[in-house]
PDB file of C-alpha atoms in Angstrom:
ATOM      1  CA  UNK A   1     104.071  82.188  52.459  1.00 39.00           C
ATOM      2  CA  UNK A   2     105.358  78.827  50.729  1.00 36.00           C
ATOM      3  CA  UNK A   3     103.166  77.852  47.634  1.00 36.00           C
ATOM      4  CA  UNK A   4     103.561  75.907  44.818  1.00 34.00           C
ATOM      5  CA  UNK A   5     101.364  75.402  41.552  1.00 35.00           C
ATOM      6  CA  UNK A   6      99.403  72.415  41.313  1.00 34.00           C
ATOM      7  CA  UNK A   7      96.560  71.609  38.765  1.00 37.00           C
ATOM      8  CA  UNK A   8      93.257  71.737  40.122  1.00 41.00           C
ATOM      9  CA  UNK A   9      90.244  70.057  38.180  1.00 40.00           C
ATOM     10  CA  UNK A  10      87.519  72.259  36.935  1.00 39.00           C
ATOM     11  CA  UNK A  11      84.940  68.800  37.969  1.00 40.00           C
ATOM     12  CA  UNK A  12      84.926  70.407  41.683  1.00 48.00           C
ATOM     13  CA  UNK A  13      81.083  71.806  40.706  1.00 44.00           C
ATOM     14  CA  UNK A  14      80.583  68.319  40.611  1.00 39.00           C
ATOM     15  CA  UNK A  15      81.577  67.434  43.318  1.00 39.00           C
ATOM     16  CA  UNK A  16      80.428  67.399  47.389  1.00 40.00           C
ATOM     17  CA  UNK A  17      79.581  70.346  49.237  1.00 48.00           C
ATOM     18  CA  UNK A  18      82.858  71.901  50.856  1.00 51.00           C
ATOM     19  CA  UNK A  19      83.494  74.457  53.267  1.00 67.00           C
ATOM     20  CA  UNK A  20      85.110  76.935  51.102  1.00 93.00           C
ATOM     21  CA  UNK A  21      85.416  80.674  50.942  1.00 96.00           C
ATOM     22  CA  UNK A  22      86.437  82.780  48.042  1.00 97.00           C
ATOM     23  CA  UNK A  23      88.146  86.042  49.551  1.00 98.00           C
ATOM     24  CA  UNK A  24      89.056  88.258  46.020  1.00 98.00           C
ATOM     25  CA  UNK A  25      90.813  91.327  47.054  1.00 98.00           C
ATOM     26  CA  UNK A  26      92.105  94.448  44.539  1.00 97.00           C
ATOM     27  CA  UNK A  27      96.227  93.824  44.969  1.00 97.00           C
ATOM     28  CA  UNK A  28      99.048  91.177  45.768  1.00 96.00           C
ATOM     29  CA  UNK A  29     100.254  93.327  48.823  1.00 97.00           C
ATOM     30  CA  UNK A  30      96.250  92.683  50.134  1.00 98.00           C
ATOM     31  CA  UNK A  31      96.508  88.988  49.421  1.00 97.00           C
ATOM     32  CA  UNK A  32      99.163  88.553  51.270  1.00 97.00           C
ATOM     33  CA  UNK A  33      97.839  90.194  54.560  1.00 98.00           C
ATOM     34  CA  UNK A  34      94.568  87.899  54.243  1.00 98.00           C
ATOM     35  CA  UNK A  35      97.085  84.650  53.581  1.00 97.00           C
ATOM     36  CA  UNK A  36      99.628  85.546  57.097  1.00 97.00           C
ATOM     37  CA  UNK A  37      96.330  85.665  58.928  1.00 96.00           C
ATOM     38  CA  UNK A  38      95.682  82.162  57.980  1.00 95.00           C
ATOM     39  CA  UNK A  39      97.548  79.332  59.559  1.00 89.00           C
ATOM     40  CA  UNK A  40      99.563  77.047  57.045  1.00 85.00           C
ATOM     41  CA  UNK A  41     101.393  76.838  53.998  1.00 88.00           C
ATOM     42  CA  UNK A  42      98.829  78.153  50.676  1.00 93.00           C
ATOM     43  CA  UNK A  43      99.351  76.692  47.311  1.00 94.00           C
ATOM     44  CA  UNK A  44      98.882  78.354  43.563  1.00 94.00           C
ATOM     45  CA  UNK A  45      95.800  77.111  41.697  1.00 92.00           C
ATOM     46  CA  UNK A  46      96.274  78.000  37.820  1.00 90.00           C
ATOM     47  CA  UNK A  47      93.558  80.397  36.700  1.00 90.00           C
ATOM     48  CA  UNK A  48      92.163  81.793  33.420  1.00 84.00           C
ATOM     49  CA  UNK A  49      94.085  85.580  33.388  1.00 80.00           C
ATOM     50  CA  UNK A  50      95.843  84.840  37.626  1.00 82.00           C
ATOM     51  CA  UNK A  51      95.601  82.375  40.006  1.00 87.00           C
ATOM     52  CA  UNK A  52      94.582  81.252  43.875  1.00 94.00           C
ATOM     53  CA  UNK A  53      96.333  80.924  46.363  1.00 96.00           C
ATOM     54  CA  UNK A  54      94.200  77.888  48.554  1.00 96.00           C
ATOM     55  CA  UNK A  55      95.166  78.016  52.423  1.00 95.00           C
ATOM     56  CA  UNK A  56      93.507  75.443  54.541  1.00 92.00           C
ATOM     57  CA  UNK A  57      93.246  76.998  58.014  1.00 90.00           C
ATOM     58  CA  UNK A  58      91.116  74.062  59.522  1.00 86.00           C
ATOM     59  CA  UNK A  59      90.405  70.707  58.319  1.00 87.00           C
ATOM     60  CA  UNK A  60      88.219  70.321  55.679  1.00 86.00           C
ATOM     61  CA  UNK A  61      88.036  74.387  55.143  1.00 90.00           C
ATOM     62  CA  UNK A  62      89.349  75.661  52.538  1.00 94.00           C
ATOM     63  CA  UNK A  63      90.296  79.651  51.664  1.00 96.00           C
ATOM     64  CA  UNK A  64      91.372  80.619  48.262  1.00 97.00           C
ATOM     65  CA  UNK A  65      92.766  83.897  47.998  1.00 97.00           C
ATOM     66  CA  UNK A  66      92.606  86.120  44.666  1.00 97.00           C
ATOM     67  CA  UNK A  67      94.021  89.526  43.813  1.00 96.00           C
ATOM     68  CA  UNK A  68      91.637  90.584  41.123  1.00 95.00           C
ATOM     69  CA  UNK A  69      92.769  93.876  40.303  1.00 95.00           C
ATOM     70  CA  UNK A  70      91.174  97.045  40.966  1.00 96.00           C
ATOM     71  CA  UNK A  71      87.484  98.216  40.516  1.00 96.00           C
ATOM     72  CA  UNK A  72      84.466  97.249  39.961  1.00 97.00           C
ATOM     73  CA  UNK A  73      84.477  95.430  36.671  1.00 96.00           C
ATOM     74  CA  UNK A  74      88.273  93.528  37.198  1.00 96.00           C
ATOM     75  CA  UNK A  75      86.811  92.548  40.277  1.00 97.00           C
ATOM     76  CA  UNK A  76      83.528  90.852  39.059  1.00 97.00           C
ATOM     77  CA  UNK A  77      85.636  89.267  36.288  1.00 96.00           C
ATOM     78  CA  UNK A  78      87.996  87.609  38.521  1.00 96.00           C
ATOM     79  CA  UNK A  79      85.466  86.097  40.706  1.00 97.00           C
ATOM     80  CA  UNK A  80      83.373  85.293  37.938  1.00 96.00           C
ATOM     81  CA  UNK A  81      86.742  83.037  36.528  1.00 96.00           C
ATOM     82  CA  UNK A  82      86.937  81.360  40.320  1.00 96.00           C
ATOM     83  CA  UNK A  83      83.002  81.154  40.304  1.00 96.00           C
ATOM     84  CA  UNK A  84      83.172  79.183  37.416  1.00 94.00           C
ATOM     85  CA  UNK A  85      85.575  77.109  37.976  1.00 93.00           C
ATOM     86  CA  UNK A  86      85.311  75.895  41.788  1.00 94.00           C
ATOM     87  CA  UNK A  87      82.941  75.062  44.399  1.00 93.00           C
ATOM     88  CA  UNK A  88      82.672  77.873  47.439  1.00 96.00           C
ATOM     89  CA  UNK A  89      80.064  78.432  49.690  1.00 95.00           C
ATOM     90  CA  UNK A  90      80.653  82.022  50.537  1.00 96.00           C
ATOM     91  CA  UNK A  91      82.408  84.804  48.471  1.00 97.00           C
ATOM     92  CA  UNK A  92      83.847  88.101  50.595  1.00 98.00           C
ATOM     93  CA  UNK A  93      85.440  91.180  48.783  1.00 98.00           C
ATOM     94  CA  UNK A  94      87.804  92.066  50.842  1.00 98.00           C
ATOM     95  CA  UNK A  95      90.697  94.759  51.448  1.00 98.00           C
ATOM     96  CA  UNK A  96      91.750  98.481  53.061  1.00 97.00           C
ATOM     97  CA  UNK A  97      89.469 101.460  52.196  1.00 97.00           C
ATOM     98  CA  UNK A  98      88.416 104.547  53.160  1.00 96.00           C
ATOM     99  CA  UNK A  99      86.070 105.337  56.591  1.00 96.00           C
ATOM    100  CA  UNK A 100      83.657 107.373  57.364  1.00 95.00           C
ATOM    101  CA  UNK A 101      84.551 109.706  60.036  1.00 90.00           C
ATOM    102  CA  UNK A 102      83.506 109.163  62.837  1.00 92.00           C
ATOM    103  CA  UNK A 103      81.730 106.148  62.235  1.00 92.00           C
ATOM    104  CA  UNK A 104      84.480 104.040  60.850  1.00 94.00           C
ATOM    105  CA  UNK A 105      87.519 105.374  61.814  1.00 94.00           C
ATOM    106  CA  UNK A 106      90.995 104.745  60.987  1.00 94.00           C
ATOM    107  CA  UNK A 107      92.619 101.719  61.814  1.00 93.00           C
ATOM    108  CA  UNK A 108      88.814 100.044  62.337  1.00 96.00           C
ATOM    109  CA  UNK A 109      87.508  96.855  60.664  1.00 97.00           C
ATOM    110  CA  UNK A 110      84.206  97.234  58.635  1.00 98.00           C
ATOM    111  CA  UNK A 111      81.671  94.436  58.183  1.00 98.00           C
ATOM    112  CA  UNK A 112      79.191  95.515  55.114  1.00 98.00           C
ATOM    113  CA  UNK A 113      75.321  95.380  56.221  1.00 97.00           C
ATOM    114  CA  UNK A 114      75.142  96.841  52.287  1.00 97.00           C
ATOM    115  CA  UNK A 115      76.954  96.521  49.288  1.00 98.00           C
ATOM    116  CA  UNK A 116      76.564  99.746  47.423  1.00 96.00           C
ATOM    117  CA  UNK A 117      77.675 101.038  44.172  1.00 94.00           C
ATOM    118  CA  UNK A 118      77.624 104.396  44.892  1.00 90.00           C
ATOM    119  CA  UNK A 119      77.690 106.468  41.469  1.00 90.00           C
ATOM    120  CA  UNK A 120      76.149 104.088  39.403  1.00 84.00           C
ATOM    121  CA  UNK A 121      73.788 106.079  37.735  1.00 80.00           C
ATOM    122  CA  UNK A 122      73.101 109.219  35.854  1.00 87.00           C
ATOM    123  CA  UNK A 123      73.067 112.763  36.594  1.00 85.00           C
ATOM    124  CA  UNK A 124      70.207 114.747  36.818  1.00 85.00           C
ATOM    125  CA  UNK A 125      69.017 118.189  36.587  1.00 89.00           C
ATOM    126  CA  UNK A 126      67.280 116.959  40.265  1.00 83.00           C
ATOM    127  CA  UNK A 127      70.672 115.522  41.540  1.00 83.00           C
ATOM    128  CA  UNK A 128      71.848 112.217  40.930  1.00 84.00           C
ATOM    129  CA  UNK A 129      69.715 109.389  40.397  1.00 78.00           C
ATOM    130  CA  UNK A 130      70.843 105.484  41.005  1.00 75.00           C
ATOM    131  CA  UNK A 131      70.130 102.728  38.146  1.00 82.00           C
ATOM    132  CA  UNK A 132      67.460 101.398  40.796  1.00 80.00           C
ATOM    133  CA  UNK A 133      65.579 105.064  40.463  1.00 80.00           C
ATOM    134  CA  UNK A 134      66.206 104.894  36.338  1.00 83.00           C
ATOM    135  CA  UNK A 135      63.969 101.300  36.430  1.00 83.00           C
ATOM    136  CA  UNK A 136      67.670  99.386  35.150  1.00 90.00           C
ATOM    137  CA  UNK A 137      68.610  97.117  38.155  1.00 87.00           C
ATOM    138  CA  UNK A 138      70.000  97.522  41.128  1.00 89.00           C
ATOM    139  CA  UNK A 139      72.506  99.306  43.264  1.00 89.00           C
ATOM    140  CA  UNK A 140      72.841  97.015  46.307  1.00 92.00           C
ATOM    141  CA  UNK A 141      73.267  93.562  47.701  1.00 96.00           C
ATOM    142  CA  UNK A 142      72.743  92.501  51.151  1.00 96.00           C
ATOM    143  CA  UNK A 143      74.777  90.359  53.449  1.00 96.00           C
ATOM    144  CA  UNK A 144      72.598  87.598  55.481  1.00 94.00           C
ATOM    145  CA  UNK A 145      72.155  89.443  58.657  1.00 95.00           C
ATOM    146  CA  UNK A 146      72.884  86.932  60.988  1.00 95.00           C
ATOM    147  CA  UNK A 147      76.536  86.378  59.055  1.00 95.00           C
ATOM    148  CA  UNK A 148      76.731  90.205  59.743  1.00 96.00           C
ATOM    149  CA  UNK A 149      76.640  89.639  63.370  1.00 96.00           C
ATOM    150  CA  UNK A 150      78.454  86.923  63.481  1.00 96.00           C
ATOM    151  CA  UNK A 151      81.880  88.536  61.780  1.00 96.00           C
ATOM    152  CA  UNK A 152      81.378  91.837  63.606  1.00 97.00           C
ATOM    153  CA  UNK A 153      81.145  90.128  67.174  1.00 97.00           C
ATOM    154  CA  UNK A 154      84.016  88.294  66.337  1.00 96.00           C
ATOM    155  CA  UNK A 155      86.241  90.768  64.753  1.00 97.00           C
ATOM    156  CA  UNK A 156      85.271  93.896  67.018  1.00 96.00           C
ATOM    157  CA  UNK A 157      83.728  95.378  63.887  1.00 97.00           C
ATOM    158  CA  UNK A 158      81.763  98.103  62.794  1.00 96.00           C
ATOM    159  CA  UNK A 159      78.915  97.581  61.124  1.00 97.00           C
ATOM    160  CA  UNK A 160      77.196  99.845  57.984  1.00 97.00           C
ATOM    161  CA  UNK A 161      77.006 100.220  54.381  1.00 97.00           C
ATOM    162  CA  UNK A 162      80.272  99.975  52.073  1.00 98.00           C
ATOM    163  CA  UNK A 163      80.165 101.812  49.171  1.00 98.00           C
ATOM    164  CA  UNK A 164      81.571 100.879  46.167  1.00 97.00           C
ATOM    165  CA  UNK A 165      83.088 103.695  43.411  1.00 95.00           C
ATOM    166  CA  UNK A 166      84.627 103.734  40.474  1.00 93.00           C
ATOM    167  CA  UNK A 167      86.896 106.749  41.553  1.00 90.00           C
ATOM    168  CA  UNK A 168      87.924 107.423  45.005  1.00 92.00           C
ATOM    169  CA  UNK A 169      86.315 110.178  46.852  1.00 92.00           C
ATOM    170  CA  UNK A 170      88.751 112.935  47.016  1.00 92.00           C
ATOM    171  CA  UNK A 171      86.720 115.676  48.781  1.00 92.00           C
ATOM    172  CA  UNK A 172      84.890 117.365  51.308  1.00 93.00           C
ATOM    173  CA  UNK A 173      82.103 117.550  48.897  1.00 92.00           C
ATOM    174  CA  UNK A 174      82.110 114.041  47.932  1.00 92.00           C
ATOM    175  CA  UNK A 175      82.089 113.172  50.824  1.00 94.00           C
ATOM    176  CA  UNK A 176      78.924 114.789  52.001  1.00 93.00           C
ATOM    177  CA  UNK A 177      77.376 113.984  48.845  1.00 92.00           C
ATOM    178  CA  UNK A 178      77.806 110.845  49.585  1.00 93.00           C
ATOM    179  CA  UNK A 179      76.745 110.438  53.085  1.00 92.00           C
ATOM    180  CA  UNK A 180      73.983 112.571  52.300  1.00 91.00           C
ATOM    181  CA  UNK A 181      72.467 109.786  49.465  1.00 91.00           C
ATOM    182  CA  UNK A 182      73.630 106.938  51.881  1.00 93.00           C
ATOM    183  CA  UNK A 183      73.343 107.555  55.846  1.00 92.00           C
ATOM    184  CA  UNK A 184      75.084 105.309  57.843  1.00 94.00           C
ATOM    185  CA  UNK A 185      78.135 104.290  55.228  1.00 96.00           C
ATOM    186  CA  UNK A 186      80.749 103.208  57.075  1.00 97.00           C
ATOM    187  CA  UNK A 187      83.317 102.954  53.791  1.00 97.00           C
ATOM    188  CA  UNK A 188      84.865 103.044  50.565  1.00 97.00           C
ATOM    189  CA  UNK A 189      86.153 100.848  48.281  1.00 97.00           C
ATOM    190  CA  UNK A 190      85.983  99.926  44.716  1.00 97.00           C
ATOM    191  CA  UNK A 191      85.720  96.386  44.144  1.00 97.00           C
ATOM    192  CA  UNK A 192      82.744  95.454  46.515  1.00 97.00           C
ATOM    193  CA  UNK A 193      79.693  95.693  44.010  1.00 97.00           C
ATOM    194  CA  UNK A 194      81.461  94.192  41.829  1.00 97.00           C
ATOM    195  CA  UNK A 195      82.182  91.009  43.298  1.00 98.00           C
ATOM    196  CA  UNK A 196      78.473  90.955  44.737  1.00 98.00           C
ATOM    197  CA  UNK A 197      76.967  91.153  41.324  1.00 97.00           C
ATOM    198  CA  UNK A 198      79.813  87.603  40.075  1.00 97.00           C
ATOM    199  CA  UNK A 199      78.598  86.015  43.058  1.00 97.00           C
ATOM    200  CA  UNK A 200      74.715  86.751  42.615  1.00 96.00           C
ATOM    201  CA  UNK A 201      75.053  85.491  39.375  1.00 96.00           C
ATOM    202  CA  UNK A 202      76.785  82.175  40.664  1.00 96.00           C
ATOM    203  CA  UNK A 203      74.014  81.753  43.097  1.00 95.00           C
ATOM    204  CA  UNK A 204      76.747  82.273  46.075  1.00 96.00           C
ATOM    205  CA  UNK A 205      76.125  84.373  49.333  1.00 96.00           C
ATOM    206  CA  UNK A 206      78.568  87.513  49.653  1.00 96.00           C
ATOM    207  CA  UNK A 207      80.103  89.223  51.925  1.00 94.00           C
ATOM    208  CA  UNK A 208      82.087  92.649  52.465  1.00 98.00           C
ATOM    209  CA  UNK A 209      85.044  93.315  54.860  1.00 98.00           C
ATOM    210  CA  UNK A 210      87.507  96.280  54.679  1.00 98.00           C
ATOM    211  CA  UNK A 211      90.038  97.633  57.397  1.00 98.00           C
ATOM    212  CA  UNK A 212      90.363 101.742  57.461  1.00 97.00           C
ATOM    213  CA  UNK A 213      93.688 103.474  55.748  1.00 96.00           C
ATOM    214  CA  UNK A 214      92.252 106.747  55.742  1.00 95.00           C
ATOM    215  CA  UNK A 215      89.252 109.100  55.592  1.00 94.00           C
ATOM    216  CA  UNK A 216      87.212 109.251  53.226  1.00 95.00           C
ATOM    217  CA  UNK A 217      87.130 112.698  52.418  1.00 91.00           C
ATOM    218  CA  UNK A 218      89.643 115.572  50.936  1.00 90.00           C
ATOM    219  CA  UNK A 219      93.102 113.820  49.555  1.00 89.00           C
ATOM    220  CA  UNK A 220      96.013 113.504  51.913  1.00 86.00           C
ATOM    221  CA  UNK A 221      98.732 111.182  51.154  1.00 85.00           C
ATOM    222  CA  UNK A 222      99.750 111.969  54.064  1.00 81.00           C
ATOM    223  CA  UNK A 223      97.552 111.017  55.948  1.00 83.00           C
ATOM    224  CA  UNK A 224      97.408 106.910  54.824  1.00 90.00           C
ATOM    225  CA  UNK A 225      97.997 104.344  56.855  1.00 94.00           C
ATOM    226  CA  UNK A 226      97.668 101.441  55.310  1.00 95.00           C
ATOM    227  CA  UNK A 227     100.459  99.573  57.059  1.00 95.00           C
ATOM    228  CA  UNK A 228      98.355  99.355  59.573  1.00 96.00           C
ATOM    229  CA  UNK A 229      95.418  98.768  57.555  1.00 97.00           C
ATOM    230  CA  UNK A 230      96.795  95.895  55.966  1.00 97.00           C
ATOM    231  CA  UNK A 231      97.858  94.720  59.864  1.00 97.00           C
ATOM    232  CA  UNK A 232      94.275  94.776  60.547  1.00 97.00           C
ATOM    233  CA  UNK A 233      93.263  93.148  57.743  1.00 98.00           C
ATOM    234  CA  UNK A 234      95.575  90.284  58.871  1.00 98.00           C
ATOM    235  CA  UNK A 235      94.243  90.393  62.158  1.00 97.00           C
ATOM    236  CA  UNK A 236      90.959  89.860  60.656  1.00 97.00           C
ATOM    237  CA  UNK A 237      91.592  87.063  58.803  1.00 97.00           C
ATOM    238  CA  UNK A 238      93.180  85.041  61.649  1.00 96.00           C
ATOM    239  CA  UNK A 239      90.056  85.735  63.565  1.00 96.00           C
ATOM    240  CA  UNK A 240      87.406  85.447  61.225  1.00 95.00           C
ATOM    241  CA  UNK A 241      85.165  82.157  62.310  1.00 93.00           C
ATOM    242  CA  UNK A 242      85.112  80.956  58.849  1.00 92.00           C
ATOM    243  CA  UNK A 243      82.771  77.384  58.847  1.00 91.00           C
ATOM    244  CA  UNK A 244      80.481  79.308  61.463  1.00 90.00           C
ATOM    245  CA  UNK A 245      80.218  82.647  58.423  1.00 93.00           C
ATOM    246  CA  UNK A 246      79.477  79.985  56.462  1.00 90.00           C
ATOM    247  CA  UNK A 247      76.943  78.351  57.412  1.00 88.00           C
ATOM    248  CA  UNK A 248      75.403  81.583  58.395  1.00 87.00           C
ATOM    249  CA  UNK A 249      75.709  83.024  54.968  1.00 85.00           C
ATOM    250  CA  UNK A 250      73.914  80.019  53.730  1.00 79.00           C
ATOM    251  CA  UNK A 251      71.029  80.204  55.746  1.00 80.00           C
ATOM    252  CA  UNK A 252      70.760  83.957  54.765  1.00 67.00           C
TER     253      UNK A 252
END
């Protein structure tokens, strides 16, 4: 990747309509899978606290790249800083995670129907209960539909909820727990909700994509493979039809 810092002005919310998509991912070594899957050189874009990296895989679109850091609440802050200071018509949190055996397997692409956070909420004598049950918000954001479709068709995906979580799930009874509250998830990450909730607030559609390191389930090192998760995510990005998600994502 060849990039060079170039100033940027902040009157771009001003400005025309432009097919642009914010990808904000957890870590450098993710940004630079998503950037090899895109064709061209990307350059730097200064940044309050980081920058973008902008790669223009088509004319007239425009991707800019940002590693955000990790969780929920670096992640919202990051794309809130991009949100407020250029124009995009779709946001996607993006990056490796954890699957849900055997519905998301590892190696496999995930495409987020729902964008959960998971154990947001309090504890119970009854079990846990979600901010959405306590009458303080809510818990999930969902993806237009036909945007859904669109990436999964085109990327081979699967297709279900991604959860989002503050600390990664590191056994069997998680796990369950977890399936048990949401049936159907198809991952785990941590930075998901948190982008959804920046671009909410920016009036932007979001999106979720995540290629499978490992299980979610009991911790084994061991058993990682996020070379090849991070190959995936590449692959990804060089297929994903990004005007098309676009306009989808719009019209959701």
């Amino acid at each position: 990747m060849t990039s060079h810092a170039v100033a940027d002005g902040r009157n771009e919310q001003s400005g025309p309509e432009r097919a642009r998509l914010l990808v904000v991912v957890a870590v450098p070594v993710e940004a630079e899978a998503v950037l090899r899957g895109l064709p061209g050189e990307a350059r730097a874009l200064p940044l309050p606290g980081g920058e973008l990296h902008r790669a223009e895989p088509a004319p007239g679109v425009e991707v800019d790249v940002l590693a955000g850091g990790v969780g929920p609440a670096a992640a919202a802050a990051a794309a809130s800083a991009a949100l407020a200071a250029h124009r995009y018509g779709l946001v996607v949190s993006a990056g490796i995670g954890g699957g849900f055996a055997p519905h998301a397997p590892v190696g496999a692409t995930v495409v987020a129907d729902a964008i959960v956070a998971a154990d947001l909420g309090a504890e119970t004598p009854e079990g846990f209960a979600d901010v959405t049950e306590l009458g303080f918000g809510t818990v999930r954001h969902t993806p237009a539909p036909t945007a859904v479709a669109l990436a999964a068709e085109a990327l081979g995906a699967v297709t279900g909820p991604v959860l989002t979580v503050s600390t990664v799930t590191g056994s069997a009874g998680r796990a369950a727990a977890l399936t048990a509250r949401h049936p159907g998830a198809a991952a785990e990450a941590m930075e998901g909700f948190g982008v959804a909730e920046a671009a909410a607030r920016h009036g932007v559609p979001v999106f979720e994509l995540r290629t499978v390191s490992n299980p979610v389930g009991p911790r084994d090192r061991a058993a990682w493979r996020i070379g090849e998760a991070l190959a995936a995510l590449e692959r990804a990005f060089a297929a994903l039809p990004v005007p098309a998600l676009i306009e989808e994502a719009g019209r959701g």
